[in-house]
PDB file of C-alpha atoms in Angstrom:
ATOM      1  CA  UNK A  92      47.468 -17.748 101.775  1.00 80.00           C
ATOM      2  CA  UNK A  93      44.502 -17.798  99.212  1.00 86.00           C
ATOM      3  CA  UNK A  94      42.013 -18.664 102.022  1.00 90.00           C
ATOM      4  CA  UNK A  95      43.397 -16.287 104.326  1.00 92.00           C
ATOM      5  CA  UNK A  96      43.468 -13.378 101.632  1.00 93.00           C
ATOM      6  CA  UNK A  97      39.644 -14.153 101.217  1.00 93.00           C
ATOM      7  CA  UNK A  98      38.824 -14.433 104.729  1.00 92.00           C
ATOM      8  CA  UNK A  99      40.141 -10.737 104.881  1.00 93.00           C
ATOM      9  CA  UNK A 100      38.369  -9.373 102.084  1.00 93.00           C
ATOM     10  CA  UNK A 101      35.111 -10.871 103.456  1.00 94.00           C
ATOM     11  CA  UNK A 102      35.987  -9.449 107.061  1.00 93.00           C
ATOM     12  CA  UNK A 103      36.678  -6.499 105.580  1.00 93.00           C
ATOM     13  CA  UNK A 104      32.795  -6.226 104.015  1.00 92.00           C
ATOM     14  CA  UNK A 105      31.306  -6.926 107.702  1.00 92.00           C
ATOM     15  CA  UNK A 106      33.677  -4.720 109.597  1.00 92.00           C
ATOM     16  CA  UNK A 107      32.164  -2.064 107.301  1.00 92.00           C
ATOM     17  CA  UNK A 108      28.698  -2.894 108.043  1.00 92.00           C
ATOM     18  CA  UNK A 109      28.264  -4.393 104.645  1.00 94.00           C
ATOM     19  CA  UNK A 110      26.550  -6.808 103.169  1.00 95.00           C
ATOM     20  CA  UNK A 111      29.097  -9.496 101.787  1.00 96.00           C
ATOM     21  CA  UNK A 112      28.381 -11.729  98.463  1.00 96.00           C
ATOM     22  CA  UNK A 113      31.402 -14.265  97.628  1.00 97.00           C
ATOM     23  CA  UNK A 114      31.064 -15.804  94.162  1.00 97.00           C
ATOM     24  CA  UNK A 115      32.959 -18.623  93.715  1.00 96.00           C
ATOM     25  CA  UNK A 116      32.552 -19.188  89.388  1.00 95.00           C
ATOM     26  CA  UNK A 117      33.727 -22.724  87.657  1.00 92.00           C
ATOM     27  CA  UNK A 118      34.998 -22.554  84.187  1.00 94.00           C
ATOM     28  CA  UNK A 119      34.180 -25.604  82.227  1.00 93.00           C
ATOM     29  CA  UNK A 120      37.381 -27.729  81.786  1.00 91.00           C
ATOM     30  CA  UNK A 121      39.694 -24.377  81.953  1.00 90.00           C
ATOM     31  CA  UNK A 122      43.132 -26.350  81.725  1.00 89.00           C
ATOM     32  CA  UNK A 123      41.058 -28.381  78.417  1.00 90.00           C
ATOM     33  CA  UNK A 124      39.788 -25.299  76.837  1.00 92.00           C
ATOM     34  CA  UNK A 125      42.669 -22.786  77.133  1.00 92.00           C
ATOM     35  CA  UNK A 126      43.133 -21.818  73.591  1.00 92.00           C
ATOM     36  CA  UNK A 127      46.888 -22.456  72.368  1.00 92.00           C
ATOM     37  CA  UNK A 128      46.384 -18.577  70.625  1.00 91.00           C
ATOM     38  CA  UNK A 129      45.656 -16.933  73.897  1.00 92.00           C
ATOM     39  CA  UNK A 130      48.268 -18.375  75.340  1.00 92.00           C
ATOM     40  CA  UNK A 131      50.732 -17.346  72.031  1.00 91.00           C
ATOM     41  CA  UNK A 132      49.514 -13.793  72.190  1.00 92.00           C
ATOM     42  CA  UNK A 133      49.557 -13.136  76.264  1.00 91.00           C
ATOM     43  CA  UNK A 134      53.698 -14.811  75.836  1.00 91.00           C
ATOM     44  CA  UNK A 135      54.059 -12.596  73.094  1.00 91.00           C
ATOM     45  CA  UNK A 136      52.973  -9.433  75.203  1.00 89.00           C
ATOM     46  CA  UNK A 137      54.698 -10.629  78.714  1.00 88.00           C
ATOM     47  CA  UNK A 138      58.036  -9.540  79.285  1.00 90.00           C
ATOM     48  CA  UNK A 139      59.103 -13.167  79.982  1.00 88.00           C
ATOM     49  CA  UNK A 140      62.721 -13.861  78.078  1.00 93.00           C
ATOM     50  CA  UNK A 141      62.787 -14.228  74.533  1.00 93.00           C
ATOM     51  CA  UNK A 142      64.406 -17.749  75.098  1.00 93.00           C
ATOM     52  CA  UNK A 143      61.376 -19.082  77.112  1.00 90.00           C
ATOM     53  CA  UNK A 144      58.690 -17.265  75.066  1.00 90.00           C
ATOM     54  CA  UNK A 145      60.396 -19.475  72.405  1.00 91.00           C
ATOM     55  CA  UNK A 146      59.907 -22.587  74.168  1.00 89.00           C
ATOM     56  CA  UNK A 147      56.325 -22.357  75.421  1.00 87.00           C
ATOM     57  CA  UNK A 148      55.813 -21.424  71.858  1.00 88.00           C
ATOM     58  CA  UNK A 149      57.431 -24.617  70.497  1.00 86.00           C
ATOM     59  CA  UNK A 150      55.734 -26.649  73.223  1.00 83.00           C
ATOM     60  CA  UNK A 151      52.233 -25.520  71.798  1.00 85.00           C
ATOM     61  CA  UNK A 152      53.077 -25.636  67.745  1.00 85.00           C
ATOM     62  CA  UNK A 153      51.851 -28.524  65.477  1.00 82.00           C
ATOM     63  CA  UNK A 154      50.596 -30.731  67.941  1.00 82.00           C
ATOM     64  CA  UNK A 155      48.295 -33.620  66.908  1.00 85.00           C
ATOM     65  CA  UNK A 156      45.903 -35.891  68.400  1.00 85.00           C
ATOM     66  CA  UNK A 157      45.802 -38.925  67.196  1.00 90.00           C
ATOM     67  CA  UNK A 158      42.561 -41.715  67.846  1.00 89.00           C
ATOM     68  CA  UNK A 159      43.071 -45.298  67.095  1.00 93.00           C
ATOM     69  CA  UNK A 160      39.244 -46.100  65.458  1.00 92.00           C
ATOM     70  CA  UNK A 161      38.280 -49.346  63.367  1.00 94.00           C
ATOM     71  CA  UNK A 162      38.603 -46.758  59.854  1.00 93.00           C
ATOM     72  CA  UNK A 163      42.197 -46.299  60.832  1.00 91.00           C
ATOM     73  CA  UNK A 164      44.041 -43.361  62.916  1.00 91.00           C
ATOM     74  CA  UNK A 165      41.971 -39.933  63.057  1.00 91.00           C
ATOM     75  CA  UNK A 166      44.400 -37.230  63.501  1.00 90.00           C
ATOM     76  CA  UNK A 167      43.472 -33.829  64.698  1.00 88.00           C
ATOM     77  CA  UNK A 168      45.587 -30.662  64.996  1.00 86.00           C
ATOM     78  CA  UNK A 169      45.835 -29.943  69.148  1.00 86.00           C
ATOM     79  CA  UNK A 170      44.606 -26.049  69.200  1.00 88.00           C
ATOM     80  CA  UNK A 171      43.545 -25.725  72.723  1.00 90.00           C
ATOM     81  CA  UNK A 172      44.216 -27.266  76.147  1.00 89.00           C
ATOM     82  CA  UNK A 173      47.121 -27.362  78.346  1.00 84.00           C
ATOM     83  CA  UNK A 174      47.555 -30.630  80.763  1.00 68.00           C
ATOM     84  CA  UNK A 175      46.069 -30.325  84.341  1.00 66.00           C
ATOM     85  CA  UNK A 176      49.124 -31.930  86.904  1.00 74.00           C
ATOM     86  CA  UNK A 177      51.586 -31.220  84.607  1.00 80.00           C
ATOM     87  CA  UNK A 178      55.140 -29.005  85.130  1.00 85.00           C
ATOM     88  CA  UNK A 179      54.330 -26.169  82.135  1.00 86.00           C
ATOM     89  CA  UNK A 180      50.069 -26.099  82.724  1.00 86.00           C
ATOM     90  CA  UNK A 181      50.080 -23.921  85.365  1.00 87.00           C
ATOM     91  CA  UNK A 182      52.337 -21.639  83.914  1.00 87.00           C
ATOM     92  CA  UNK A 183      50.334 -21.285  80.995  1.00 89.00           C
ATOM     93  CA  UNK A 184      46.810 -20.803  82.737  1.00 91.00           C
ATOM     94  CA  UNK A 185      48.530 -17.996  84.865  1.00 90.00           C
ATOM     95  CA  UNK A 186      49.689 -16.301  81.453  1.00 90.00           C
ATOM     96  CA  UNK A 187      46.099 -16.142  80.623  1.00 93.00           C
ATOM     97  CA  UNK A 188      44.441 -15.729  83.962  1.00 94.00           C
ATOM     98  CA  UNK A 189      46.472 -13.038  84.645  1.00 93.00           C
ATOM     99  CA  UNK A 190      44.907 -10.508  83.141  1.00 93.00           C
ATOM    100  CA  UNK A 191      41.555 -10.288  84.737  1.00 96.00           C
ATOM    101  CA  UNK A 192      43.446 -10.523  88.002  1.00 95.00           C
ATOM    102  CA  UNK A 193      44.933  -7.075  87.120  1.00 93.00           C
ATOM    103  CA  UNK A 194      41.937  -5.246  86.158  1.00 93.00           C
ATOM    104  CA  UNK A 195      40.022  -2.284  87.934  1.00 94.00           C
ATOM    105  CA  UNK A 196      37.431  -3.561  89.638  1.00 93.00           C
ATOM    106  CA  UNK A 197      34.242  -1.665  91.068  1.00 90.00           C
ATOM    107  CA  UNK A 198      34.655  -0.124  94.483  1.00 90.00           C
ATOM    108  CA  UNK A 199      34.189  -2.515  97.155  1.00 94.00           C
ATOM    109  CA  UNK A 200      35.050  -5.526  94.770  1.00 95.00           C
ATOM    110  CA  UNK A 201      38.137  -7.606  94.557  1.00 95.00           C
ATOM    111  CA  UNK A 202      38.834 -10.623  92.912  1.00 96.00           C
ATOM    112  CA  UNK A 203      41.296 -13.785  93.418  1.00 95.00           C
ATOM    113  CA  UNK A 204      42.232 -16.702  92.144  1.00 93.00           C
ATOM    114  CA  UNK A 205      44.041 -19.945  92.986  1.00 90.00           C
ATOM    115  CA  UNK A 206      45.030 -22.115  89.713  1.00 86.00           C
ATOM    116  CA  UNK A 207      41.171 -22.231  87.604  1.00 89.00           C
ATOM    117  CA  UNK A 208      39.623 -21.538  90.998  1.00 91.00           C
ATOM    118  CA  UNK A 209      38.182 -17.403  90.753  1.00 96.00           C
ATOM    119  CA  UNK A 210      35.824 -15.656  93.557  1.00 96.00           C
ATOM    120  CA  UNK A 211      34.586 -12.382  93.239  1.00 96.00           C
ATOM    121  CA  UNK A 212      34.054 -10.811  96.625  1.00 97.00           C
ATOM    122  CA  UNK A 213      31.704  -7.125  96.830  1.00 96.00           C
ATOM    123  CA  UNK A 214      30.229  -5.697  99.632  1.00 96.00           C
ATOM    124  CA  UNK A 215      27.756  -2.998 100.056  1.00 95.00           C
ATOM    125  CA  UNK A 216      25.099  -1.028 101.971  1.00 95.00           C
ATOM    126  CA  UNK A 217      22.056  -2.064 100.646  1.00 94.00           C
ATOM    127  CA  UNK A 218      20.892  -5.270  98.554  1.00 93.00           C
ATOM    128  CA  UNK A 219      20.724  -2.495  95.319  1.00 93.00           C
ATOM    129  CA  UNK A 220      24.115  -1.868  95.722  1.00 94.00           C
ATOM    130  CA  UNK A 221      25.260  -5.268  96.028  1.00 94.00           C
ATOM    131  CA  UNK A 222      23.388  -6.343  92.739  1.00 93.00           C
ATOM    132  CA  UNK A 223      24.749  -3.657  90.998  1.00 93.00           C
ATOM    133  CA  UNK A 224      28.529  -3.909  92.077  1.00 94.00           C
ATOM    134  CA  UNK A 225      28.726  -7.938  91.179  1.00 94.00           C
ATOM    135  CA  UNK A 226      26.530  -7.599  87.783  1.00 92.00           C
ATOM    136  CA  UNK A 227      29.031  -5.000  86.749  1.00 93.00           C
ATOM    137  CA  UNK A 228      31.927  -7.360  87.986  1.00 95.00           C
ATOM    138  CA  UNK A 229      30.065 -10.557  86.238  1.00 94.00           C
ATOM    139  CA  UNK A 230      30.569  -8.458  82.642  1.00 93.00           C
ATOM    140  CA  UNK A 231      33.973  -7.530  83.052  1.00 95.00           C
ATOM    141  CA  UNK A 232      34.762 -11.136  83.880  1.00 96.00           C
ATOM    142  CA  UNK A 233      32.202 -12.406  81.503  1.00 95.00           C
ATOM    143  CA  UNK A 234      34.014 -10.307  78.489  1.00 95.00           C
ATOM    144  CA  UNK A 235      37.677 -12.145  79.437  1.00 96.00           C
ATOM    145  CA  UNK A 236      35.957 -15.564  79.237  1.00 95.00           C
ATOM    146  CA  UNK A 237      34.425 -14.508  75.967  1.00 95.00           C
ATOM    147  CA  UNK A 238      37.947 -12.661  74.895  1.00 95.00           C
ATOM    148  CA  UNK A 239      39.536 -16.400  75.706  1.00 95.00           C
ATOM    149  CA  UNK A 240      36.897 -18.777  74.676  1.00 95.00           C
ATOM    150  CA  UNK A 241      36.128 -19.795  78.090  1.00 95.00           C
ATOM    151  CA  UNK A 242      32.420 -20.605  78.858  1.00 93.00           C
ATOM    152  CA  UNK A 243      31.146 -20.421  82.620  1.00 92.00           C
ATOM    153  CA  UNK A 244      29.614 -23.707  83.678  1.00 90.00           C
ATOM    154  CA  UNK A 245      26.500 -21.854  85.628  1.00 87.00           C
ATOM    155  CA  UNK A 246      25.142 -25.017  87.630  1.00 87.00           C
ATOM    156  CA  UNK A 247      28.493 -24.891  89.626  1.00 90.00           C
ATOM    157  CA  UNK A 248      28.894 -21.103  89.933  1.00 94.00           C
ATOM    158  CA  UNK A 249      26.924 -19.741  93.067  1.00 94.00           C
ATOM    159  CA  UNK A 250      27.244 -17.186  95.850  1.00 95.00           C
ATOM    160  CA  UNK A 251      27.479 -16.748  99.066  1.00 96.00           C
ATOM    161  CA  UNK A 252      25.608 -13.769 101.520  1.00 96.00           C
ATOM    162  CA  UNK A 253      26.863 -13.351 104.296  1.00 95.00           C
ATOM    163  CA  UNK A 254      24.609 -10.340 105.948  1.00 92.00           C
ATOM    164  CA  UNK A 255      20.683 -10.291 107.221  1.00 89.00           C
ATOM    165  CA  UNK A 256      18.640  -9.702 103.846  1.00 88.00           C
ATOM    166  CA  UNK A 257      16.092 -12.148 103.540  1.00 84.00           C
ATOM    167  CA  UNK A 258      16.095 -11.793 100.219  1.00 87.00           C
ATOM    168  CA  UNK A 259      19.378 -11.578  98.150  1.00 86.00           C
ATOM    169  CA  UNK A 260      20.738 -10.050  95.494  1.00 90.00           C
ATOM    170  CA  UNK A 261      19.345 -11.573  91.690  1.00 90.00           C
ATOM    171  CA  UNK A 262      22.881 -12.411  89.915  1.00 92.00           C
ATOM    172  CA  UNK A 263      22.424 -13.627  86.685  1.00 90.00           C
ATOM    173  CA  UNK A 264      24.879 -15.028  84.211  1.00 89.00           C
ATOM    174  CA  UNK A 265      24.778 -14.667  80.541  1.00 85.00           C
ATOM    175  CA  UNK A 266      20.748 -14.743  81.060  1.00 87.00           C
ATOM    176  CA  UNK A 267      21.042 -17.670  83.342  1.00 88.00           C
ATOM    177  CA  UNK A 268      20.311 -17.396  87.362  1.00 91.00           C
ATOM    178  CA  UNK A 269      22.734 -17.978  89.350  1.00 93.00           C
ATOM    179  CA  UNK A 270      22.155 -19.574  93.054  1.00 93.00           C
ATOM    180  CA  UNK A 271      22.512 -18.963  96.514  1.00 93.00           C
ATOM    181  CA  UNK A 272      24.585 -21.058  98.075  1.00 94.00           C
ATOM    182  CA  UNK A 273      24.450 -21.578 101.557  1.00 92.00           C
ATOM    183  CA  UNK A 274      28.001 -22.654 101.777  1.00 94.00           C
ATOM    184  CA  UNK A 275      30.782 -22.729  99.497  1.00 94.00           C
ATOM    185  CA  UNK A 276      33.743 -24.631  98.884  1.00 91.00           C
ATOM    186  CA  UNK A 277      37.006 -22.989  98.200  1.00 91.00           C
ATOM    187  CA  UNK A 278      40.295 -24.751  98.018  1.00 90.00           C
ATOM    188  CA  UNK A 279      39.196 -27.696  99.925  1.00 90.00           C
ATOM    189  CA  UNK A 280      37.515 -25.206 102.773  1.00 91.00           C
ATOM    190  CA  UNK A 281      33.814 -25.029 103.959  1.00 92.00           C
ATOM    191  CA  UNK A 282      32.817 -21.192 104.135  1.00 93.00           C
ATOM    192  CA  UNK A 283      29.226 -20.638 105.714  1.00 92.00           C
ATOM    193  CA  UNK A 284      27.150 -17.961 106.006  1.00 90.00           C
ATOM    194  CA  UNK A 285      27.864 -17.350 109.725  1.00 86.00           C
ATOM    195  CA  UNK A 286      31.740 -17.717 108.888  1.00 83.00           C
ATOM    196  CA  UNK A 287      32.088 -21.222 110.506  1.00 74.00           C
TER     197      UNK A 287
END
């Protein structure tokens, strides 16, 4: 379904006569860095039951880490993280992730996600356009990461063009460049700029 749903949105671009960019972004360690308050305050806002607000809630209070070490145990309060593979971490990131899945995005410009796995998918008349439609899409994003304390791992983030420029858009991240890719991975999935 995910695949498919982006193989539409990208069709959609070049049925148009569009230029198509696909940027597939990596969050570092999402399911390690979701912070337990983000996750209090989207349950607190949902209109989930008050009996299973309650027991995500429980599920996230006064958790410790503890670390055997020579000195004796270090224990650490648990403030962040929710496990990767587990029944309830899904659940969670969706809580979170959720929200910048419902947001307006710039004409032409669509966004989906499967689990921590987000591409952004604009298309556009002219390379000017293109630049402008993703940048603006990039700080919308880029103010939910910030809202969450998420951070963008750049080095894995890149894009995909799927049209005739020679030269393509200049996408930068947070002042970082981010690169063209001439294939991307999705889900397990090769994408190529030809759509092969």
């Amino acid at each position: 379904m995910a695949i498919t749903k982006l193989l539409d949105a990208i069709h959609k671009g070049k049925t148009s006569g569009d230029h198509v960019l696909v940027l597939s972004i990596d969050i570092k360690g999402a399911f390690d860095n979701i912070q337990h308050s983000a996750i209090s305050s989207y349950l607190d806002n949902s209109t989930c039951p008050a009996n299973i607000v309650n027991i995500f809630k429980n599920l996230l209070q006064n958790r410790k880490v503890i670390l055997n070490t020579c000195e004796g145990p270090a224990i650490r309060d648990q403030k962040q993280g929710c496990p990767q593979g587990s029944c309830s971490g899904p659940a969670l990131w969706n809580l979170v992730a959720n929200e910048i899945l419902q947001e307006n995005w710039p004409i032409n410009a669509s966004i989906q996600a499967f689990a921590d796995d987000f591409v952004l998918v604009s298309h556009a008349q002219t390379r000017v356009q293109l630049e402008s439609q993703i940048n603006e899409s990039i700080a919308k994003y880029s103010t939910w990461t910030s809202k969450n304390q998420l951070q963008i791992y750049a080095e894995k983030t890149n894009y995909l063009l799927i049209s005739k420029l020679v030269r393509g858009p200049t996408i930068r991240w947070q002042g970082e460049r981010i690169k063209r890719a001439h294939a991307i991975k999705y889900l397990g999935i090769y994408i190529d700029e030809k759509m092969n």
